[in-house]
Coordinates of C-alpha atoms in Angstrom, one line a residue:
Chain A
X1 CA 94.6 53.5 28.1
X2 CA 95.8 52.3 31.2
X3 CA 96.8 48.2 30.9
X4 CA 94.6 45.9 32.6
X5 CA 95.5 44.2 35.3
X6 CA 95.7 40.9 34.5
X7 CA 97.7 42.0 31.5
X8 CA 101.4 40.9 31.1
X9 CA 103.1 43.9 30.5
X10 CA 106.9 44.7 28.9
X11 CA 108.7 47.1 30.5
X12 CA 112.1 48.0 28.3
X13 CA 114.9 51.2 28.3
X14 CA 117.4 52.9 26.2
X15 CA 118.8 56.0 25.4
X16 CA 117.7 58.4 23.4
X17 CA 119.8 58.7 20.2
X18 CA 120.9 61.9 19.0
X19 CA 119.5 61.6 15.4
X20 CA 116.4 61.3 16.7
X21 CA 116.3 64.7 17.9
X22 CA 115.2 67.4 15.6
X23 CA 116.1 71.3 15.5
X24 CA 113.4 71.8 18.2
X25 CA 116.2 70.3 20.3
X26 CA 113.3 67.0 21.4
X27 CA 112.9 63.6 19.5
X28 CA 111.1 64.0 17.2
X29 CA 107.6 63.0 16.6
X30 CA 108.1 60.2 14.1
X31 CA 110.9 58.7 16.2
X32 CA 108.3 57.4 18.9
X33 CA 106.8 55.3 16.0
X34 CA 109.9 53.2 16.1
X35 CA 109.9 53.5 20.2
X36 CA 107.2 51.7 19.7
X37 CA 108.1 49.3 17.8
X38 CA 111.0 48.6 19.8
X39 CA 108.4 48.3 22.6
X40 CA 106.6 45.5 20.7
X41 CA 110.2 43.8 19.6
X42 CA 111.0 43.5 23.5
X43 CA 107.5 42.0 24.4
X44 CA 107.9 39.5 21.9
X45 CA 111.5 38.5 22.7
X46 CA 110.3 38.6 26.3
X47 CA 107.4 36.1 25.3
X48 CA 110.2 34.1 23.6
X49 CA 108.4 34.8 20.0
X50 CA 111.2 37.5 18.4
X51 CA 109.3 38.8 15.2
X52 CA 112.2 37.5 13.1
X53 CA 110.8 34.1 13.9
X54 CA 107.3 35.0 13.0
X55 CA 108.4 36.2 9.8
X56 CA 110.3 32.9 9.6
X57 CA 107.3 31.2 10.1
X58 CA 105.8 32.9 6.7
X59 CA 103.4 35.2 8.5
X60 CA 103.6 38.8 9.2
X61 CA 102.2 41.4 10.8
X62 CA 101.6 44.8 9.4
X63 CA 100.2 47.6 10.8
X64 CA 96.9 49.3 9.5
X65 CA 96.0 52.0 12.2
X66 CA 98.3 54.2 14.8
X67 CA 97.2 56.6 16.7
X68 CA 99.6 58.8 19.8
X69 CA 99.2 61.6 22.2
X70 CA 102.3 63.8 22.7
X71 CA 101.9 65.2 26.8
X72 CA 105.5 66.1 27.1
X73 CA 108.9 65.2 25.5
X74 CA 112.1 63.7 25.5
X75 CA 115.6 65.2 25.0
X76 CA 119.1 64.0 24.3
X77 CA 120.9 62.7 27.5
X78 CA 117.5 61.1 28.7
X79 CA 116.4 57.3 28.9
X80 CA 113.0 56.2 27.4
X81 CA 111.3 53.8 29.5
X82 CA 108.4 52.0 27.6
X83 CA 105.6 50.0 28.7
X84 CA 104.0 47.7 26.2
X85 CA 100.8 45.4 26.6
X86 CA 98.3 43.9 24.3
X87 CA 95.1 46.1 24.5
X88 CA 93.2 43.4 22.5
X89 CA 93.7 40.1 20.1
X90 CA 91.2 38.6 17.9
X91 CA 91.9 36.0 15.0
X92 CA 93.0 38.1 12.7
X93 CA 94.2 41.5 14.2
X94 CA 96.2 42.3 17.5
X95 CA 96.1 46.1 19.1
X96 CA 99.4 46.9 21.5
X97 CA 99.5 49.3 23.5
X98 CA 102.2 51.8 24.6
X99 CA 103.2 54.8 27.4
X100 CA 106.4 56.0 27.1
X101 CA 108.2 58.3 29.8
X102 CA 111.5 59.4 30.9
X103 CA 113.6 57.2 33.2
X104 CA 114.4 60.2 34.6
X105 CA 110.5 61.0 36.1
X106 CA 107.3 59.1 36.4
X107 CA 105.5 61.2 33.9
X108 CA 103.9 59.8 31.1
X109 CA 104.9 61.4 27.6
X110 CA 103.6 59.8 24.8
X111 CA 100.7 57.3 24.8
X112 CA 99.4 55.6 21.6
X113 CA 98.4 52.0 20.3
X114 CA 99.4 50.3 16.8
X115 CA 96.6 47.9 15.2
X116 CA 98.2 44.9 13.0
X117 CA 97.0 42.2 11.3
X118 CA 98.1 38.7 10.5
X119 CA 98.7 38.0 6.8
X120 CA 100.9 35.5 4.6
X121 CA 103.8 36.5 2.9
X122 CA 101.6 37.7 -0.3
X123 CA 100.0 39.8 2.1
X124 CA 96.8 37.9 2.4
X125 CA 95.0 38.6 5.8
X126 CA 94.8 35.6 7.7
X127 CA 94.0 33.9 10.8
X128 CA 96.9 33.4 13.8
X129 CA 97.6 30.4 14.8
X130 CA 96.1 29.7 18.0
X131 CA 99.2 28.6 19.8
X132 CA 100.5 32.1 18.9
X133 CA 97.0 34.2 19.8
X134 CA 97.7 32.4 23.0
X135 CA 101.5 33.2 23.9
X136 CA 101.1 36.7 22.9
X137 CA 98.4 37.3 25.4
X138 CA 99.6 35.4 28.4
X139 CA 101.7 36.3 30.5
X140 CA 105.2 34.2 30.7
X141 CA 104.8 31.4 33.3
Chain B
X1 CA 137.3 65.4 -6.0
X2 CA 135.6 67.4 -9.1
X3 CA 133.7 65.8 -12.0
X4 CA 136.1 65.2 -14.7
X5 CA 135.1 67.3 -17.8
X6 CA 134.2 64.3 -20.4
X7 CA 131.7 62.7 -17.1
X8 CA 128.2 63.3 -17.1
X9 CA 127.4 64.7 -14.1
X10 CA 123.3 64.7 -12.9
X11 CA 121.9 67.0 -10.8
X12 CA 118.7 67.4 -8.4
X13 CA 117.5 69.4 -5.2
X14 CA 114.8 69.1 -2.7
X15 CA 114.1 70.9 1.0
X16 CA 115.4 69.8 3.9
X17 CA 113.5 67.5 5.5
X18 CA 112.6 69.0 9.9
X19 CA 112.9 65.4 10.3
X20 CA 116.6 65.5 8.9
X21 CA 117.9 68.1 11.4
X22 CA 119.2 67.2 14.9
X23 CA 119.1 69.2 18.5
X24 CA 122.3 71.3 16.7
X25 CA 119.8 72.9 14.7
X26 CA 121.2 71.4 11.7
X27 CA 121.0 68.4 9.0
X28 CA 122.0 65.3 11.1
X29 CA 125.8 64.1 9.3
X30 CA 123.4 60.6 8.8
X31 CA 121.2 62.1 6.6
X32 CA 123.7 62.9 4.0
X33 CA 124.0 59.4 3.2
X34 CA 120.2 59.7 2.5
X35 CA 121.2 62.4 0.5
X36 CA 124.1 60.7 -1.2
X37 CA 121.4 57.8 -2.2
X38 CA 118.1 60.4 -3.4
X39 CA 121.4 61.6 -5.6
X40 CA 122.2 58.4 -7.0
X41 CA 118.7 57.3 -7.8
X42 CA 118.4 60.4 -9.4
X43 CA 121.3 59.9 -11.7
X44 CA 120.0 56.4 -12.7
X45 CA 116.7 57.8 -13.2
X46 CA 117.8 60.1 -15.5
X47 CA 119.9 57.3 -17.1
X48 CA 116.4 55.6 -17.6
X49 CA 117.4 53.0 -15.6
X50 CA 115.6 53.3 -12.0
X51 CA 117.5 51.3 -9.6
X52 CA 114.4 49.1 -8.6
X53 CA 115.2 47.8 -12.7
X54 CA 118.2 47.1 -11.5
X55 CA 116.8 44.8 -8.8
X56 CA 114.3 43.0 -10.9
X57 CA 116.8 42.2 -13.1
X58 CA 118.7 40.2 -10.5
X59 CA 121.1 42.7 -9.6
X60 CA 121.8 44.2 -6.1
X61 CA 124.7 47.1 -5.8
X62 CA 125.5 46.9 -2.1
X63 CA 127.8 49.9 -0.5
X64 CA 131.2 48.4 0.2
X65 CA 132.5 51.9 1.3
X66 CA 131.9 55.2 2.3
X67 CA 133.6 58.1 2.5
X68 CA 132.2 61.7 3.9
X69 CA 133.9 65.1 4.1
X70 CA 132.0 67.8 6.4
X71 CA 132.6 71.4 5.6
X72 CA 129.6 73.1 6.6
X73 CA 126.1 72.2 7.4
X74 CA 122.6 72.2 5.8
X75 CA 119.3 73.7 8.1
X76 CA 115.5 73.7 7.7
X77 CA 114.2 76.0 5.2
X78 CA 117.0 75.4 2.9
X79 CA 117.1 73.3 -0.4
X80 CA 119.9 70.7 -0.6
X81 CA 121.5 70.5 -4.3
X82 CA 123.5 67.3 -5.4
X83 CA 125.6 66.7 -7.6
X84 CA 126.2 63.0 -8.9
X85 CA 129.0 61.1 -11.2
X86 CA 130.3 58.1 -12.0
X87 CA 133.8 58.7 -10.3
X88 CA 134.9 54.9 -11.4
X89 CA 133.5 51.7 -12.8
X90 CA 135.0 47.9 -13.5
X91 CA 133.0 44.8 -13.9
X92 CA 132.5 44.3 -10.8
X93 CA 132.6 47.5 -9.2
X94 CA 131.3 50.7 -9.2
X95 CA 132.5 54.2 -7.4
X96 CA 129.8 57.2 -7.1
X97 CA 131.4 60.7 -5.6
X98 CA 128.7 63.5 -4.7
X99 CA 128.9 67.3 -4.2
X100 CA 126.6 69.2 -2.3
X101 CA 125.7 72.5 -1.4
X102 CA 122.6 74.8 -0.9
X103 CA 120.2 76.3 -3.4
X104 CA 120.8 79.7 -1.8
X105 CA 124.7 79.4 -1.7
X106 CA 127.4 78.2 -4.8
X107 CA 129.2 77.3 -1.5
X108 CA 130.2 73.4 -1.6
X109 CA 129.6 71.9 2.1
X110 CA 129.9 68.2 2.0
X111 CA 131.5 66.3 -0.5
X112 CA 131.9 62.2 -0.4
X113 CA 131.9 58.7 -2.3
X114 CA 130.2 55.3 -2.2
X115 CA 131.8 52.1 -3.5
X116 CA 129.3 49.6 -4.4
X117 CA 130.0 45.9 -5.6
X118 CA 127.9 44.3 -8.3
X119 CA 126.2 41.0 -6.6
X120 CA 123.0 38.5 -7.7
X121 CA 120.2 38.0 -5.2
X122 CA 122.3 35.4 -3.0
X123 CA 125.2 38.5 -2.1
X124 CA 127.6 36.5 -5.0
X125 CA 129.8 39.4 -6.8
X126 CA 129.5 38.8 -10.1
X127 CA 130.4 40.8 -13.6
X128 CA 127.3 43.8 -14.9
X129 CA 126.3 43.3 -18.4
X130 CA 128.4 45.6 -20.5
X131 CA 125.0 47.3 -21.7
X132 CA 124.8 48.1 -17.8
X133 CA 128.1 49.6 -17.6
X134 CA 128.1 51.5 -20.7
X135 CA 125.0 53.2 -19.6
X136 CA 125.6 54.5 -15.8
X137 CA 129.2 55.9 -17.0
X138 CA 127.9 57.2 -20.3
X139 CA 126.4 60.3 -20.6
X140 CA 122.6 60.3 -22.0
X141 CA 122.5 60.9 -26.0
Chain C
X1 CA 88.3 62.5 5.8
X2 CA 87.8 63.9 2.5
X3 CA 88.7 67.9 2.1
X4 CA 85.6 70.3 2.6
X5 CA 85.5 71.9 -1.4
X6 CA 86.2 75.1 -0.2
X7 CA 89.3 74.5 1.4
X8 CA 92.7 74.7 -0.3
X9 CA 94.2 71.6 -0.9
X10 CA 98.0 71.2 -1.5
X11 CA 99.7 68.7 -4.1
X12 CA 103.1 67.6 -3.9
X13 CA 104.7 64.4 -5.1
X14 CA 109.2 62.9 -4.6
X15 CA 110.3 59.5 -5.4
X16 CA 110.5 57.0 -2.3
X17 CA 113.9 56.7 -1.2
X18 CA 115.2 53.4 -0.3
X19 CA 116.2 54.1 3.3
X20 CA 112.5 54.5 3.7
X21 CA 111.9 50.8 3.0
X22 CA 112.4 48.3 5.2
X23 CA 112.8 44.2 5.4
X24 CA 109.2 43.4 3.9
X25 CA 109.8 45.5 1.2
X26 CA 108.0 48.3 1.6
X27 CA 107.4 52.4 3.3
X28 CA 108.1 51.9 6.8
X29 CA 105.1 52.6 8.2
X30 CA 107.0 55.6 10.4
X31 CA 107.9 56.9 7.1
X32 CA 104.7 58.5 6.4
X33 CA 105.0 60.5 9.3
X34 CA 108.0 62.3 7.9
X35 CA 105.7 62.3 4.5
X36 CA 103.1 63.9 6.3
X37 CA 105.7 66.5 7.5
X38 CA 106.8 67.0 3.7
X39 CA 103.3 67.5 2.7
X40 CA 102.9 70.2 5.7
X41 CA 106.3 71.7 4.8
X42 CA 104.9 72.4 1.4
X43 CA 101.5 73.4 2.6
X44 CA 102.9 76.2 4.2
X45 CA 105.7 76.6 1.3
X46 CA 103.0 77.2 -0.8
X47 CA 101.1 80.1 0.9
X48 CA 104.7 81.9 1.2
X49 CA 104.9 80.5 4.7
X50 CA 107.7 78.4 5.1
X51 CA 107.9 76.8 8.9
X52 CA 111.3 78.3 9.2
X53 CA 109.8 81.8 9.1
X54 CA 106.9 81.0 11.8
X55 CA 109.9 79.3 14.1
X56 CA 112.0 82.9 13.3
X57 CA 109.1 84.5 14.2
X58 CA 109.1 83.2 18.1
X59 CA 106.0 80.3 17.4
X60 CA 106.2 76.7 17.3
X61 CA 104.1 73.8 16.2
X62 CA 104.9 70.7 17.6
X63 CA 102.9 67.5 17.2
X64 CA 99.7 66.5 20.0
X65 CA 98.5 64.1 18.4
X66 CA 98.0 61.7 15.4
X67 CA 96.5 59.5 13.9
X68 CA 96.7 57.5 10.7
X69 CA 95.1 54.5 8.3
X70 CA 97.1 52.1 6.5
X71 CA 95.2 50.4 3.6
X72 CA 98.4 49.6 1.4
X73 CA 101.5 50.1 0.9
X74 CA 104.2 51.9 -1.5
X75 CA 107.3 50.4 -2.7
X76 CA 110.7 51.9 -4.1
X77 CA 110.9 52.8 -7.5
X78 CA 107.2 54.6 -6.9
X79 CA 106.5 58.2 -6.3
X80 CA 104.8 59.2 -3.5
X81 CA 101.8 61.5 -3.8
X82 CA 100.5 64.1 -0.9
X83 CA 97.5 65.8 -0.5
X84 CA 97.6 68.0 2.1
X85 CA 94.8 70.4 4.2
X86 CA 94.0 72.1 6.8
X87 CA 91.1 70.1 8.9
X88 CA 90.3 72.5 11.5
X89 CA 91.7 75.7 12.8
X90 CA 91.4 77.8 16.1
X91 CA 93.3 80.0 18.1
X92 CA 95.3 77.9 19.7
X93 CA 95.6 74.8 17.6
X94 CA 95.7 73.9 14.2
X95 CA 94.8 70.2 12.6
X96 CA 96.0 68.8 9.4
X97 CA 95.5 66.2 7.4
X98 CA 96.7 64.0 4.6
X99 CA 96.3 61.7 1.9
X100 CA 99.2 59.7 0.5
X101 CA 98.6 57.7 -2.9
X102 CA 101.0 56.6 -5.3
X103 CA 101.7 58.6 -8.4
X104 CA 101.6 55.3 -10.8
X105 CA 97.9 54.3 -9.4
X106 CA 94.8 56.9 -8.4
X107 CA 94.2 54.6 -5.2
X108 CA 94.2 56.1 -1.7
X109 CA 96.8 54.2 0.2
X110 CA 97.5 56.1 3.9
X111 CA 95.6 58.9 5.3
X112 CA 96.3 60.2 8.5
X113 CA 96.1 63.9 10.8
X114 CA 98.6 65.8 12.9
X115 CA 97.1 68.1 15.7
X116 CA 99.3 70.8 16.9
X117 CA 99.4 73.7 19.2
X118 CA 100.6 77.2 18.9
X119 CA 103.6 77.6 21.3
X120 CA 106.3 80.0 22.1
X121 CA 109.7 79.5 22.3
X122 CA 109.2 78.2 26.1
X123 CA 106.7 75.7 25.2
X124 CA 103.9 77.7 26.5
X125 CA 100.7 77.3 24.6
X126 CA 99.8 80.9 22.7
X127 CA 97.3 82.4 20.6
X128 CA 99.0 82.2 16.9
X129 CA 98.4 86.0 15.5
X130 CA 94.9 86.0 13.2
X131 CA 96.6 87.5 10.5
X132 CA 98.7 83.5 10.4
X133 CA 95.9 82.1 11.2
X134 CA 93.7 83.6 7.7
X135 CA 96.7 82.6 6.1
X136 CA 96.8 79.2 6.7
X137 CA 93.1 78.3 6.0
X138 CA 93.0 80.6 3.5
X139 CA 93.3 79.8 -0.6
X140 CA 96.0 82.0 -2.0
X141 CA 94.7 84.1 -4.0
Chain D
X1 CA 142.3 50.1 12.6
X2 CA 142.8 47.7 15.7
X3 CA 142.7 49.8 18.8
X4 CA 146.0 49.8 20.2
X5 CA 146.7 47.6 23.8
X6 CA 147.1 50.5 25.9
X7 CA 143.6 52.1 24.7
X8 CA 139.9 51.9 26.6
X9 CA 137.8 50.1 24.7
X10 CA 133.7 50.6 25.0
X11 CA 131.5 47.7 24.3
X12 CA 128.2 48.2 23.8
X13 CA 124.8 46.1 22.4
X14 CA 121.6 46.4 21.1
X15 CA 119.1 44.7 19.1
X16 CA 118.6 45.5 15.3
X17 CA 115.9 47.9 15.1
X18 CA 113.0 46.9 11.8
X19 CA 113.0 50.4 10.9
X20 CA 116.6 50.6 10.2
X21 CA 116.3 47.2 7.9
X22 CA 115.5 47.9 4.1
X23 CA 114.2 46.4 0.9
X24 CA 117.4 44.3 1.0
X25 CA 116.4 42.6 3.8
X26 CA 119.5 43.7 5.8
X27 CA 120.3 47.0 7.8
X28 CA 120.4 50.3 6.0
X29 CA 123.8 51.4 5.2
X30 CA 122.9 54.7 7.1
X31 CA 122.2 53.1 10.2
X32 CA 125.4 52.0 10.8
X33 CA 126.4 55.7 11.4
X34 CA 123.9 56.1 13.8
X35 CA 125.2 52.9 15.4
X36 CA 128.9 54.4 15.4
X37 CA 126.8 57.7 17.4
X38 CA 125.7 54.8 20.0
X39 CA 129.0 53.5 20.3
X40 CA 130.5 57.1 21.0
X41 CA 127.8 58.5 23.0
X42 CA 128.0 55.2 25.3
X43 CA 132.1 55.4 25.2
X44 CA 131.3 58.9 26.8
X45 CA 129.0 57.8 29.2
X46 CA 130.8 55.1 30.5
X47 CA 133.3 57.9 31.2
X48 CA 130.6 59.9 33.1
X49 CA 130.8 62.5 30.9
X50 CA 127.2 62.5 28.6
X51 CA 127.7 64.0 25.1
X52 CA 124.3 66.2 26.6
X53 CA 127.1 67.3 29.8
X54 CA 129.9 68.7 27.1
X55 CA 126.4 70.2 25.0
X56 CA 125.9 71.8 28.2
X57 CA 129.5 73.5 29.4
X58 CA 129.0 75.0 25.8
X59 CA 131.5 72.9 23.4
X60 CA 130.0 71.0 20.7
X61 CA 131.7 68.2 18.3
X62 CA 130.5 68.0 15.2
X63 CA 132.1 65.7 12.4
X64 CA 134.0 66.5 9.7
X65 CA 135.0 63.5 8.6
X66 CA 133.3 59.6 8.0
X67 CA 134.7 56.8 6.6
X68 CA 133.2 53.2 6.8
X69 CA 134.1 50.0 4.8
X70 CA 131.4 47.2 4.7
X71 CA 132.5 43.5 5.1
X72 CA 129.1 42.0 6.0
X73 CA 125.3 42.7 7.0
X74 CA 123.2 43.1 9.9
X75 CA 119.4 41.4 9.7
X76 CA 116.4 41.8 11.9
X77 CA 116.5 39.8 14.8
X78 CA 120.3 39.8 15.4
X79 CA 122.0 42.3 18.3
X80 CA 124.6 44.6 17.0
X81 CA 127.9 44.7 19.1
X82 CA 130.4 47.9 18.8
X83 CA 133.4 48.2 20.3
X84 CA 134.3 52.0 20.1
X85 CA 138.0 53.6 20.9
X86 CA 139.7 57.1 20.5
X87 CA 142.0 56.9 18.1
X88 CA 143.0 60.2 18.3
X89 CA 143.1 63.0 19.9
X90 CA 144.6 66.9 19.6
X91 CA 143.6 69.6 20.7
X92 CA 140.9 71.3 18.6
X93 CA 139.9 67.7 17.1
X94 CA 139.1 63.9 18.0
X95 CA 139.4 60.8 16.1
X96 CA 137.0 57.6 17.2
X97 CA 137.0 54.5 15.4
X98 CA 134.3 51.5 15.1
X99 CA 134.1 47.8 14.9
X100 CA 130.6 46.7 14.5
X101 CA 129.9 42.7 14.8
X102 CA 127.2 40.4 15.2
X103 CA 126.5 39.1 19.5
X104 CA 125.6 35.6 17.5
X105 CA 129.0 35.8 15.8
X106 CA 132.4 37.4 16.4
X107 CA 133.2 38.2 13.0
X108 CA 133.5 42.2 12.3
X109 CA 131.1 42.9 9.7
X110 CA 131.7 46.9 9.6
X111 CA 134.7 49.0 10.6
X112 CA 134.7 53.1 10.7
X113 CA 135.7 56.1 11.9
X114 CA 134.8 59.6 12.4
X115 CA 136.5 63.0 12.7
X116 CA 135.4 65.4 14.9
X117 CA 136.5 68.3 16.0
X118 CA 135.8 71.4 19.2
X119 CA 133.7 74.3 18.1
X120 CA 131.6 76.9 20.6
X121 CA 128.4 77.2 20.5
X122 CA 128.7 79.5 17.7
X123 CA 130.1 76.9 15.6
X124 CA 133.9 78.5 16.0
X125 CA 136.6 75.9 16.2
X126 CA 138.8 76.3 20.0
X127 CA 140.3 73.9 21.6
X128 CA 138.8 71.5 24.4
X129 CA 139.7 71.8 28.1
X130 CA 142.9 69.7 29.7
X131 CA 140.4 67.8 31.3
X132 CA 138.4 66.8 29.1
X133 CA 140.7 65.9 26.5
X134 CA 142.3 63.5 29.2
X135 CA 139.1 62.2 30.6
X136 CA 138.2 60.7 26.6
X137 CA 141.5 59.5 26.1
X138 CA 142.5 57.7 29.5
X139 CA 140.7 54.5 30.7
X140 CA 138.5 54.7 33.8
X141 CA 140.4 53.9 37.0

């Protein structure tokens, strides 16, 4: 799932939180969902689109398929570093993509990808607007 | 901070959640506020009067205030026991204060409150129908 | 992804709690990972294997790799219904998988697997004794 | 609970997370403590001393005692600002308090503290090092 190359791709880091470790002493596997998320919430604020305006804008985006790999893991006192690309974007679905790894190494972690589609605020499916198909797949001039 | 003896006091227990626990090996202090809230749905389930009735009746009961006392701690493999009254109520106000321990110990290990204010959809603090007030500080027939 | 009909299949069912929802009014979607995580928790609950004993006993579990489906969505006030199995099993790894509908309704709203490993305390990958692996895939009696 | 002149003052920001939003539309109640663990893990690390580093000399500091008071809300979209201070400190225990605002406005929409205090790794109360005691409670040179 490596991002292609023509593909703009986010790059954001924070700290791991110390309620999102679990008794195993890593973060815990759930957590990476909202990783993720925050992943997505950084491409689109890089893009200039924050979600809050796309919700504004009376269409949202839920998710309907997620799928991760755990390779390693991360523990309190580290960085996450997350990459985040769109792996593909049709009418009415988008797919991102995400690796995660410590600032601390190169390594990759945690892969996985969240599939979302567009819908109205009854929770309709519907198609994006082009304009918006468009910034989220190029990258920023 | 005991129950006084004329209050009806609701009770419910569930496991700890692996989720729930941090890297100390024990029930993140968050959670408890989690814990404070599966107690207070409880009580207003029991009172017949499921807080998500509350909201479609055009009520919201925001948390003005919280306050948390940590004696011991909850881990994984234990069931967490609440208990829940009504430790003060005015028109426009209400005060819930929680007790809880562990299934497999009387011992008492966090204790707390939650103020909550009475507002409509818009945030406005307004006055709950008596009928509401009777029945959260009234004990069930 | 339906359970094989000789398989044991667990049932549990708790109310949605409302830090589980979030801004469009529903289950977070990272919320059904820690559902899935109940539903395992009381797989295992079930057979007289709580995870706490297999973690006492020097094994791990943790998390390779999951996926999941979203085709609706569960709101507070609803209670959350698990179905819980185990998909495949072999020395080293064990996959489970779940089902999550809502009590009030018979529809099939999110089903998902966890992978896992067998690990010791180190994080080295192991052979999980047969006697826990009979258990697990086994009905009780 | 303005921190007093003579006292370092952290400031730290991040953006609202959607997984820590609820039905409400506005930020969990319980997230705000998790916020108050951001502000006190990056007070520490603008110190140089990582809550992981005290983990690892084999002192922990649990909490013993929360209190928060709600003036306002956080929504999706906005970046939480916390300005974190010791407001106390003693020997076997530590005081930090909380002001949480809005980076798009500079009123102080939640104010808290929490009580800590110095165990072992056996959960035994002792008191923390000279050093470290002044290193939490003196501003960075």
């Amino acid at each position: 799932m490596t991002p292609p190359n023509d593909r703009f791709v986010s790059e954001t880091d924070f700290a791991v939180r110390y309620a999102e470790t679990d008794a195993m002493g890593v973060v815990h596997h759930a957590s990476y969902l909202v990783y993720f998320e925050e992943g997505r919430s950084h491409y689109m604020r890089h893009l200039g689109r924050d979600y809050s305006l796309i919700e504004k804008s009376g269409l949202r985006l839920p998710v309907t398929e997620i799928g991760v790999r755990f390779a390693g893991s991360l523990t309190y006192g580290e960085r996450v570093r997350i990459h985040t690309w769109v792996a593909d974007s049709r009418s009415r679905a988008i797919k991102f993509a995400y690796e995660v790894s410590s600032m601390q190494s190169e390594e990759i972690l945690v892969t996985g990808f969240t599939q979302h589609m567009w819908t109205d605020l009854n929770g309709k499916v519907c198609r994006a607007p082009d304009e918006l198909q468009d910034l989220l797949t190029q990258p920023p001039a």
